[in-house]
Amino acid sequence: MQKNANYERSFFMKKLGLGKRVLACAASAATLLTGTTALSGLTTLGSMAASAASYDNYAKLLQYSMYFYDGNMCGSDVGSASQFDWRDNCHGSDEVDGGFHDAGDHVKFGLPAGYTASTLGWGYYEFKDSYDALGQTAHLQALTDRFCDFFKASTKLSGDTVTSFCYQVGVGQADHDVWCSPESQNDQSLRTAYWTSDDASDIAAEYAAALAVNYINFGNAEDLKYAKALYNYSIKTNKANCPEAENFYRSYDYYDDQAWAAGWLYLATKDSTYSSFLDKFMNDTNAGKSGQSGCKWGVYSTMCWNNVSLGAAILQSEITGDAMDWAKVTTYLNGKCTSESTYYCESDWGSARYNTALQMAALATTKYSAKSGMDYSSWCKAQMGMILGNNPKNVNFVVGMDSNSAKYPHHRAASGYQSFDEMKGRTDYSSNGHTLVGALVGGPADSNFTYTDSVNDYQANEVALDYNAGLVGAAAGLYSIYKTGSVDSSIEGVSGSIVTTTKATTITTKATTTTTNKPVTTTTTQATTKRNITTTTIATAAPSGGKTANITTGTQVGTDGDKQMYAEFAPNGAKTATLYYKVKTSDTNSSGAFGTW
């Protein structure tokens, strides 16, 4: 199967041990310097602040919404892993390295992280076509792999049995009493890791769900191994009582999380043990679990970190195709997805998060309209338009997308402030602040769009892992239906637009697909980054009525001495293809052929 070109490049860079920042430089160098591109779906517009707001640029929304997670990366590799120029390594001494900070704070909470990773994976599972068409698959995989790597590192196994797992890194209240960038937070007393061997069933199940869907999406067998083990731990333990997390993410249910994980494990394995558990959840009140609610009487909550019953019900309906299962989903959605002119406001705290998560669920249901009997695309389009600025305040609640976007989310790393005293009384950022590209702020407190863009407003301007999870999937779902908008080839503050040296070359090439083609000589710019990555874009003549076939060639050398040469082309308007040939710098000669893997 032909893989997306960006995915191929990401895979290659992991082989070489080079940062994604350098890869992005190579991918965009010719584009930035010549104004042409060989990457499918890209535009040459590089400004974050658009001259006019666009309420249906779903391509750009999908691209931008994932960048928020680069801003929240944690660990000893952030400098190379994050796409943000202004983020760097932090908290490298954590007992469990890696993962993501939860929100504007620096704690790594398990429950919202598990929910986020599984929801991001769900979005790709349902709308893979959007990610592939827009070249966003590699970024999505980098994020979900990072979540899953952290979950696996947080889990101790004896054979296939979980002996203990870490459900939180960081002391919640003590961390919230500090305001500084993560790079400058060196107090290890705030970085306690909390482990359990007989609790946190909800978190273990969310980890399992995320790992299972990541296995489905990208095929890492180790993800499936850990998913099974964590699921078995969860259904054996059946407790959700984690004191360290209660003041921030108090969960009363674990049954819905277990059903969510069971659905993904069934899709990953086709083992009826998992589908039977999910079916029990759908058709029992509590399945013998005191205080735990099943869906016998219907779905009872919107999709969020605290309840995934709606997602579990949609998975059950997809698996069975049963009209009664779909009816439980659509009955709930029909009660929520009502007005296209009134903003859906589930709560005065983080309303945009609930709105976009509901959109994600509604769009997944719409995908199966032949079975579900419902199409919510128009409602989702209208609601997303309000999120993107079609509202009385003329505010786009996604940071960095347009000139009218929210600018001052409640986020330590982005704010530029190094203490509460510095920030006291301010609504805007420090002169050292940064744009938290793609972050979805909490949003309006009501359907009348009561909202203030202030760094000190932790209700309206909070950002968090779970806030963006539904937004990413909804953007992919809307693009899958409407195919509107385009991605940006260069974004201020995001790696990929830095070139250290340039030189002009003249290259003549002949197209070999037809004898009627005439060679076209073009002067292009060849850019070399500090890590020996060279790219050249060549425009070849096309046959009468055809499209120019841009070809990008490049050479990339890793720190281990391995060298990759690649050729990327889009012949006659076809989808972009990328071929690779690998040699070692120590080789005196080499023979072979270009290929993909």
CSV table of C-alpha atoms in Angstrom, one decimal, residues 113-122 143-153 203-231 257 260-269:
chain,number,residue,atom,x,y,z
A,113,ALA,CA,-4.1,11.7,28.9
A,114,GLY,CA,-5.6,8.3,28.2
A,115,TYR,CA,-8.9,9.9,27.0
A,116,THR,CA,-7.0,12.3,24.8
A,117,ALA,CA,-4.9,9.6,23.2
A,118,SER,CA,-7.8,7.2,22.6
A,119,THR,CA,-9.9,10.0,21.1
A,120,LEU,CA,-7.1,11.2,18.8
A,121,GLY,CA,-6.8,7.6,17.6
A,122,TRP,CA,-10.5,7.3,17.1
A,143,LEU,CA,1.6,12.3,18.9
A,144,THR,CA,-0.3,9.1,19.5
A,145,ASP,CA,3.0,7.1,19.6
A,146,ARG,CA,4.3,9.5,22.2
A,147,PHE,CA,1.3,9.1,24.4
A,148,CYS,CA,1.5,5.3,24.0
A,149,ASP,CA,5.2,5.2,24.7
A,150,PHE,CA,4.5,7.0,28.0
A,151,PHE,CA,1.7,4.6,28.9
A,152,LYS,CA,3.9,1.6,28.3
A,153,ALA,CA,6.8,3.2,30.3
A,203,ILE,CA,-7.1,5.2,34.0
A,204,ALA,CA,-5.8,1.7,33.2
A,205,ALA,CA,-8.8,1.2,30.8
A,206,GLU,CA,-8.2,4.5,29.1
A,207,TYR,CA,-4.5,3.6,28.6
A,208,ALA,CA,-5.7,0.2,27.2
A,209,ALA,CA,-8.1,1.9,24.8
A,210,ALA,CA,-5.4,4.3,23.5
A,211,LEU,CA,-2.9,1.5,23.0
A,212,ALA,CA,-5.4,-0.7,21.2
A,213,VAL,CA,-6.6,1.9,18.7
A,214,ASN,CA,-3.0,2.9,18.1
A,215,TYR,CA,-2.2,-0.7,17.3
A,216,ILE,CA,-5.2,-0.8,14.9
A,217,ASN,CA,-4.0,2.4,13.2
A,218,PHE,CA,-0.3,1.8,13.0
A,219,GLY,CA,0.4,-1.9,13.8
A,220,ASN,CA,2.8,-1.8,16.8
A,221,ALA,CA,2.4,-5.3,18.4
A,222,GLU,CA,3.8,-4.0,21.7
A,223,ASP,CA,0.9,-1.6,21.9
A,224,LEU,CA,-1.5,-4.5,21.7
A,225,LYS,CA,0.4,-6.5,24.3
A,226,TYR,CA,0.2,-3.7,26.9
A,227,ALA,CA,-3.4,-2.9,25.9
A,228,LYS,CA,-4.5,-6.4,26.8
A,229,ALA,CA,-2.6,-6.4,30.1
A,230,LEU,CA,-4.0,-3.1,31.2
A,231,TYR,CA,-7.5,-4.0,30.3
A,257,ASP,CA,-13.8,3.3,30.2
A,260,TRP,CA,-14.5,1.8,25.5
A,261,ALA,CA,-11.3,-0.3,25.8
A,262,ALA,CA,-13.2,-3.5,25.1
A,263,GLY,CA,-14.5,-2.1,21.9
A,264,TRP,CA,-11.1,-1.2,20.6
A,265,LEU,CA,-9.6,-4.5,21.7
A,266,TYR,CA,-12.4,-6.4,19.8
A,267,LEU,CA,-11.6,-4.4,16.7
A,268,ALA,CA,-7.9,-5.1,17.2
A,269,THR,CA,-8.3,-8.9,17.8
